[in-house]
C-alpha positions as CSV (number, residue, x, y, z in Angstrom):
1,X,-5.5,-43.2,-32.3
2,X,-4.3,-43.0,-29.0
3,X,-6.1,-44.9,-26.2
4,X,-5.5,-43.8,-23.0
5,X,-8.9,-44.1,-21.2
6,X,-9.4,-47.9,-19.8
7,X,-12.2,-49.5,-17.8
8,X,-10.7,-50.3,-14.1
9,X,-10.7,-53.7,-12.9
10,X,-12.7,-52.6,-10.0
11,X,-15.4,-50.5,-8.6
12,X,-14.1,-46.7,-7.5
13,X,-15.0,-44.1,-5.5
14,X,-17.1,-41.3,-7.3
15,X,-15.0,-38.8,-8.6
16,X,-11.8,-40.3,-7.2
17,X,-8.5,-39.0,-7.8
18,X,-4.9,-40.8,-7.4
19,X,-1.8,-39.4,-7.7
20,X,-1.3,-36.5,-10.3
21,X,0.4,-34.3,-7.9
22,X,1.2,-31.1,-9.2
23,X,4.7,-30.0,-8.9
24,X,7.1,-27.8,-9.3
25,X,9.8,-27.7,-11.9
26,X,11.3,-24.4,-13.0
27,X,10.4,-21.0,-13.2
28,X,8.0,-21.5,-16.4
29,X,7.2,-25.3,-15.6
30,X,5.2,-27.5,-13.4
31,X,4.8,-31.4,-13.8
32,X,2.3,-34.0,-12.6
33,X,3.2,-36.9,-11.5
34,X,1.2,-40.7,-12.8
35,X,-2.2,-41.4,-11.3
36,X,-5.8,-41.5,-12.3
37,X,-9.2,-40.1,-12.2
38,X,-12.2,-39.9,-13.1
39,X,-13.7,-36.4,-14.6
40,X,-15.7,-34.2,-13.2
41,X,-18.7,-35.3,-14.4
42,X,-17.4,-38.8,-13.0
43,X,-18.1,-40.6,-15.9
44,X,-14.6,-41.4,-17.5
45,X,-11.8,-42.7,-16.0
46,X,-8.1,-40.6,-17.0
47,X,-4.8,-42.1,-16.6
48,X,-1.1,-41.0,-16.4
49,X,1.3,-44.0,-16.6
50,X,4.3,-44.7,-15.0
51,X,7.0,-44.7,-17.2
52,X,7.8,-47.4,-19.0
53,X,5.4,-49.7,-17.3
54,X,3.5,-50.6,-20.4
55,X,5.1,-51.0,-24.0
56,X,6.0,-48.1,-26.3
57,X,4.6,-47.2,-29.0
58,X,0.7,-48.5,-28.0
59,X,-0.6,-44.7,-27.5
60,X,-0.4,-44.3,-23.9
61,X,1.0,-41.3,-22.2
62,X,4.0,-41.7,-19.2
63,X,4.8,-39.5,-16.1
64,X,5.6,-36.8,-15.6
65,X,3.7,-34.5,-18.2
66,X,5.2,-31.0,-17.8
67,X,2.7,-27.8,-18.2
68,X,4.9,-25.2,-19.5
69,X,3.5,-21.3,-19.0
70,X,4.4,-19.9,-21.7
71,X,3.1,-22.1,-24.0
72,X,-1.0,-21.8,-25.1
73,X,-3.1,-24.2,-25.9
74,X,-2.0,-27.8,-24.8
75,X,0.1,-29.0,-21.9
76,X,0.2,-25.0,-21.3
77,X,-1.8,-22.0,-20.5
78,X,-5.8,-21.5,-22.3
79,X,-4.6,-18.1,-22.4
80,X,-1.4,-16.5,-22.2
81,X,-0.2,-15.2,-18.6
82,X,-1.1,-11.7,-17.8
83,X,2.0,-9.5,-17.7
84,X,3.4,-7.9,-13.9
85,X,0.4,-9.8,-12.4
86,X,0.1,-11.9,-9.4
87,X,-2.2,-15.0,-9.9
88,X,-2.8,-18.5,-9.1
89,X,-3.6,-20.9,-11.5
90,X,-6.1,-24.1,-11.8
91,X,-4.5,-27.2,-13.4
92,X,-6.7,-29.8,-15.4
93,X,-6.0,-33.0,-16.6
94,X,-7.9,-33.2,-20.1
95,X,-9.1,-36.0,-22.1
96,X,-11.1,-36.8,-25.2
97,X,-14.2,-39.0,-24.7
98,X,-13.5,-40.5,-27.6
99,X,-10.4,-41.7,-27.0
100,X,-9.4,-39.2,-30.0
101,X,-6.6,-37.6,-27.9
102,X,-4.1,-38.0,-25.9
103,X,-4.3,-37.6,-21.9
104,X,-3.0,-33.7,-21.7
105,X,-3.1,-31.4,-19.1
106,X,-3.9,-27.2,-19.3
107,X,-4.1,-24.6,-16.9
108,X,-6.6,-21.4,-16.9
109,X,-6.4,-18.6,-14.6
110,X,-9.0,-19.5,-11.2
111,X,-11.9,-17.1,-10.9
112,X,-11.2,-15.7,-6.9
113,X,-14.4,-15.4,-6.0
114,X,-16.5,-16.9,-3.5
115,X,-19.8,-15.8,-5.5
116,X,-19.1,-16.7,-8.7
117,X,-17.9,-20.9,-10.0
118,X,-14.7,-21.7,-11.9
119,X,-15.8,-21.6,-15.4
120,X,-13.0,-24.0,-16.2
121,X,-10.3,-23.4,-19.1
122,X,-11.1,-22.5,-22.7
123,X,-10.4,-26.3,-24.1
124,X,-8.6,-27.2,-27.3
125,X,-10.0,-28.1,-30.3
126,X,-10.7,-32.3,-29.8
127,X,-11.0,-32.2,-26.2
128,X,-14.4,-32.5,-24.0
129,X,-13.4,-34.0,-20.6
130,X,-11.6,-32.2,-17.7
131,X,-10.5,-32.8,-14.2
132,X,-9.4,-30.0,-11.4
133,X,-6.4,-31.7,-10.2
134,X,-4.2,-29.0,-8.3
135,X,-2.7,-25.1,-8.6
136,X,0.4,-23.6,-9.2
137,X,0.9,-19.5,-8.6
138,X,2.9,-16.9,-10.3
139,X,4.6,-13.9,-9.1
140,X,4.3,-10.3,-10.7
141,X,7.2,-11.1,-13.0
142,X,5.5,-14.5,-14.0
143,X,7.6,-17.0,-12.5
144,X,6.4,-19.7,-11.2
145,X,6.2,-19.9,-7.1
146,X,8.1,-22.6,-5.9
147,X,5.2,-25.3,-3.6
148,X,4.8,-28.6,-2.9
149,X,1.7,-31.3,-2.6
150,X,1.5,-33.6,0.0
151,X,-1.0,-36.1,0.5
152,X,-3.5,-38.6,-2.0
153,X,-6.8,-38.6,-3.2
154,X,-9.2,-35.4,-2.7
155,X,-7.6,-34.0,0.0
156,X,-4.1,-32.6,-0.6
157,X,-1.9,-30.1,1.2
158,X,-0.2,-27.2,-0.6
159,X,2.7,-25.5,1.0
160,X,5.0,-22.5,-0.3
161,X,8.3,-23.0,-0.4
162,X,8.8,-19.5,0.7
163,X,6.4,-17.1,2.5
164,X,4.2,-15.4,-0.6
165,X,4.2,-11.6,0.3
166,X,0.7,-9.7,1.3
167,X,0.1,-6.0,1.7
168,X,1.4,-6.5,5.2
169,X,4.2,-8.5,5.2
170,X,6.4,-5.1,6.4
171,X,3.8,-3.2,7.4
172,X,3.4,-1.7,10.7
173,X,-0.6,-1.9,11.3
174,X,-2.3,-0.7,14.7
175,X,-5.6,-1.9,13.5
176,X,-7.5,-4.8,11.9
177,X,-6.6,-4.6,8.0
178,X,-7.4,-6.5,5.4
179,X,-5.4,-9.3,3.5
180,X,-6.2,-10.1,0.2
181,X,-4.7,-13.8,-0.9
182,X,-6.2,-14.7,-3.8
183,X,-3.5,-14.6,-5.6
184,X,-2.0,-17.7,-3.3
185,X,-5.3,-19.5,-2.1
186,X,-8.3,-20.5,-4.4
187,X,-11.9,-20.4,-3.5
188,X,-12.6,-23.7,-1.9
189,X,-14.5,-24.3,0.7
190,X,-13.9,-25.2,3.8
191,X,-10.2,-25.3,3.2
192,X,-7.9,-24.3,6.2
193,X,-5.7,-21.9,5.6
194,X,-1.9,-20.9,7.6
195,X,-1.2,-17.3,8.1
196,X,1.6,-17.3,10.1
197,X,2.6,-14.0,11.7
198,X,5.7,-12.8,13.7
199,X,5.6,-9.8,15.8
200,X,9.4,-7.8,16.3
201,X,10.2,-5.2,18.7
202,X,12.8,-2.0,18.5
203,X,14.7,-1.2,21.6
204,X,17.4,1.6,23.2
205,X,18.6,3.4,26.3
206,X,20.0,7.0,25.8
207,X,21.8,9.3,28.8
208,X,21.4,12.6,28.2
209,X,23.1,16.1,29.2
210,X,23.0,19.4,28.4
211,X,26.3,19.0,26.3
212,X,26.1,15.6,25.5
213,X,24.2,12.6,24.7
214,X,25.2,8.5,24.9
215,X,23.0,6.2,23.8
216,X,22.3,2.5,21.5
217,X,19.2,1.4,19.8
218,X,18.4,-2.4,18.5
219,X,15.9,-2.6,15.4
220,X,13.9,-5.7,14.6
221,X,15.4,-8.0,18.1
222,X,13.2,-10.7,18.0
223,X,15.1,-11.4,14.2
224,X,18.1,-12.7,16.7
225,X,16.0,-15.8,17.9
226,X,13.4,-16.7,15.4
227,X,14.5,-18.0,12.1
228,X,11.2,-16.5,10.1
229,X,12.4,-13.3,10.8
230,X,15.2,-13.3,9.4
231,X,13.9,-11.2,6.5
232,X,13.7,-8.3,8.8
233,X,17.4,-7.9,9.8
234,X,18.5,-7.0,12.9
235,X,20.8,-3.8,13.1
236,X,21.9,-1.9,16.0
237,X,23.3,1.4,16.7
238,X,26.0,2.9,19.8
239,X,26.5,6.8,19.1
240,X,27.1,9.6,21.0
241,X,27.2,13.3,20.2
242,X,28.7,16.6,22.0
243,X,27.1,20.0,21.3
244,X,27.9,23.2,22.2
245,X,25.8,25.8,23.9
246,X,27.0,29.7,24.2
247,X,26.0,32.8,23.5
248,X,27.7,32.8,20.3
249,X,25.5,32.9,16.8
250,X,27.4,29.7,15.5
251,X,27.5,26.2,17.3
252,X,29.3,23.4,16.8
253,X,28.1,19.6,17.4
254,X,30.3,16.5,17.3
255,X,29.0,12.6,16.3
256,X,30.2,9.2,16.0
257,X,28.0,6.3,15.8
258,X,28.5,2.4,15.2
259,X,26.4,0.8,13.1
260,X,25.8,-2.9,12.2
261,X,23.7,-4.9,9.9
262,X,23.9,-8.5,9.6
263,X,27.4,-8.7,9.4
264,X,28.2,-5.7,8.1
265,X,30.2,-2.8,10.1
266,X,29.9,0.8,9.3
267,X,31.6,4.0,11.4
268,X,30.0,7.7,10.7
269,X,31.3,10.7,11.7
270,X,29.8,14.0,11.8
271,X,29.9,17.6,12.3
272,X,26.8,20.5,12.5
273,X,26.9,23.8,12.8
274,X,23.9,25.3,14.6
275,X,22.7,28.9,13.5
276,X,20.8,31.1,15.9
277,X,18.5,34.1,15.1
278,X,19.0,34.9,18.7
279,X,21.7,34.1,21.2
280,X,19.3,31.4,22.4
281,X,17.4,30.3,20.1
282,X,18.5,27.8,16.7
283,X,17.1,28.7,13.5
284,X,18.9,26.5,11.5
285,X,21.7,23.7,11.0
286,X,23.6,22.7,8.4
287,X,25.5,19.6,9.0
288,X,28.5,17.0,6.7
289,X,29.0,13.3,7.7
290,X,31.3,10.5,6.7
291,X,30.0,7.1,6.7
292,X,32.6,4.6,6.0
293,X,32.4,2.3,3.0
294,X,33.0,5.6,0.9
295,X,29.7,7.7,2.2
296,X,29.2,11.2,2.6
297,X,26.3,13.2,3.0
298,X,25.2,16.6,4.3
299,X,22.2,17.6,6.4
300,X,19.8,20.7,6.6
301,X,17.6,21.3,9.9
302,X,15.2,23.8,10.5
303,X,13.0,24.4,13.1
304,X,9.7,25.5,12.3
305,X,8.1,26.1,15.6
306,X,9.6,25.5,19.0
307,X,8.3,21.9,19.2
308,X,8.6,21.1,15.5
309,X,11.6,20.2,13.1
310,X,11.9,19.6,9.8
311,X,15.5,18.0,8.8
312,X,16.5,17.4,5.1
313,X,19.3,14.3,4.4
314,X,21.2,13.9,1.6
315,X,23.6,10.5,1.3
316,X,26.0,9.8,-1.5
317,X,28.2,6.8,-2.4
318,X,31.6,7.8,-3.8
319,X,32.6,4.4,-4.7
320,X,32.4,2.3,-7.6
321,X,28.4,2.3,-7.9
322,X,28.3,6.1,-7.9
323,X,28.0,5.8,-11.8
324,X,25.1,4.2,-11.2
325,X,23.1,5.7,-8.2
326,X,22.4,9.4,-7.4
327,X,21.9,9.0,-3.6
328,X,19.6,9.1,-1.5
329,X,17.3,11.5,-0.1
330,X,15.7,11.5,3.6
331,X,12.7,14.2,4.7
332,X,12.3,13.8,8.8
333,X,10.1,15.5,10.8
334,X,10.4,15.5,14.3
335,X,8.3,16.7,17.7
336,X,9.4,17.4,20.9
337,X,7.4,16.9,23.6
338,X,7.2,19.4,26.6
339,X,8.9,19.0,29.4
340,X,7.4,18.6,33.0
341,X,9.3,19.8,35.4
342,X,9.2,18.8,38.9
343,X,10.9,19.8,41.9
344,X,12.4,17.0,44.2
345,X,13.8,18.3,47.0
346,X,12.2,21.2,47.8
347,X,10.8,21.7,51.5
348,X,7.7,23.7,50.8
């Protein structure tokens, strides 16, 4: 029989907890380190030994004790993870009050409400007494998120190794939205909570004539100076197009633009012919391009009123991938705002 429950030599604080961090260890594992508590109905004191502080072979159990995720039942899951789910887990220390069974720990999946109490795991067969004693999440492919604990006794601090991902994380909100995180923060309360947030910023200058047009764009700047943003890459653009415009029914436009990603370098290189209905007037354009890094695409434009275009993009890679991918496709739809024009040197 193992005995793994003794009396303290002194007096401790009502449901007291020391040590038992929860950590993590692989994508299916988390281990807690030695320390002791008492249970939640702080009645009996549980303890995790140091290793090899205390003899073998008397029935005690040594740090660390690893939960593994997919295993049910002890020193695992009460029930087995549900599939391409986001959760976060409670982890308990169990214990037998009977000293019938070992010290063991199991996790159950936490109830995210702030209406309704954590229930607590389904226990196994022998075992009566339970201790919260931390959390551990999973992504939607049921790994394990990598976190540490910092701190002792009842008040601990949980950070992510990386930044979990909401609803939001790319979004582009102009309003107040909603942000739901409990799948990476359990309904405690009065427990502080860091969002962080970054805000980014797109930029460009463009010179334009009636023949041609010069101009660069920056996406995502702010991802040059702050280190969080990084996930966001920066990537700028320097193109410029020439475009001819006569009385004929088929026009011809010219492009070549720059582009660069991280530290990646692309050229593209374009040519559109412009259809007209009317010696003044596009109906339609049909358009090929060459991107370096073996790209090629073509391009259909209509315009459906005077103000309003519709462009179709097609982009394929002829390199070694291309037995794997079919391309891309791009829909755009673009408005032109009326011009207001002004007179600036006129006398009257």
């Amino acid at each position: 029989m193992a005995n793994n429950q003794l009396s303290l030599a002194v007096t401790a604080q009502n449901l007291y907890i020391q040590g038992l961090e929860v950590v993590y260890g692989s994508a299916t594992t988390v281990t807690i380190t030695a320390g002791q508590c008492r249970d939640s109905n702080n009645e009996v004191d549980m303890f995790l030994y140091p290793s090899n502080t205390l003899p073998a072979n008397q029935g005690f159990v040594y740090a660390p004790l690893t939960l593994t995720t997919t295993t049910v039942g002890i020193n695992g899951v009460d029930v087995a993870l549900a599939a391409a789910t986001a959760a976060l887990y409670q982890v308990f220390l169990i214990s037998a009050s009977d000293n019938s069974q070992p010290i063991a720990c199991i996790a159950t999946l936490g109830l995210n409400s702030p209406t309704v109490a954590p229930l607590g795991p389904v226990m196994p067969f022998g075992y009566d007494t339970l201790r919260l004693i931390g959390y551990f999440a999973v992504d939607a492919s049921d790994n394990v998120l990598k976190a540490y604990t910092a701190g002792n006794g009842n008040v601990q601090d949980f950070f992510y190794d990386a930044p979990p991902a909401t609803a939001i994380t790319a979004g582009a909100s102009t309003s107040y939205a909603v942000v739901d995180l409990s799948a990476q923060v359990p309904w405690v309360n009065q427990t502080p909570v860091q969002i962080r947030y970054n805000f980014n910023a797109n930029a460009g200058i463009e010179l334009t004539h009636k023949f041609w047009r010069f101009g660069f764009a920056s996406n995502n700047i702010f991802s040059l100076f702050y280190p969080i943003n990084k996930q966001f890459t920066n990537t700028n653009f320097l193109y410029a197009t020439l475009h001819e415009f006569n009385h004929d029914y088929v026009n011809l436009g010219y492009g070549i633009c720059a582009i660069e990603n991280a530290n990646i370098y692309q050229m593209e290189f374009n040519l559109t012919g412009y259809f007209k209905v009317t010696p003044e007037t596009d109906a339609f354009q049909l358009g090929l391009f060459y991107r370096t890094w073996n790209e090629i695409g073509f391009i259909f434009g209509i315009d459906l009123t005077s103000n309003l275009k519709l462009t179709y993009s097609y982009d394929y890679n002829i390199s070694g991938i291309s037995s794997s991918s079919f391309g891309s496709h791009e829909i755009i739809f673009s408005y032109r705002l009326d011009r207001v024009w002004k007179c600036k040197n006129c006398w009257y």
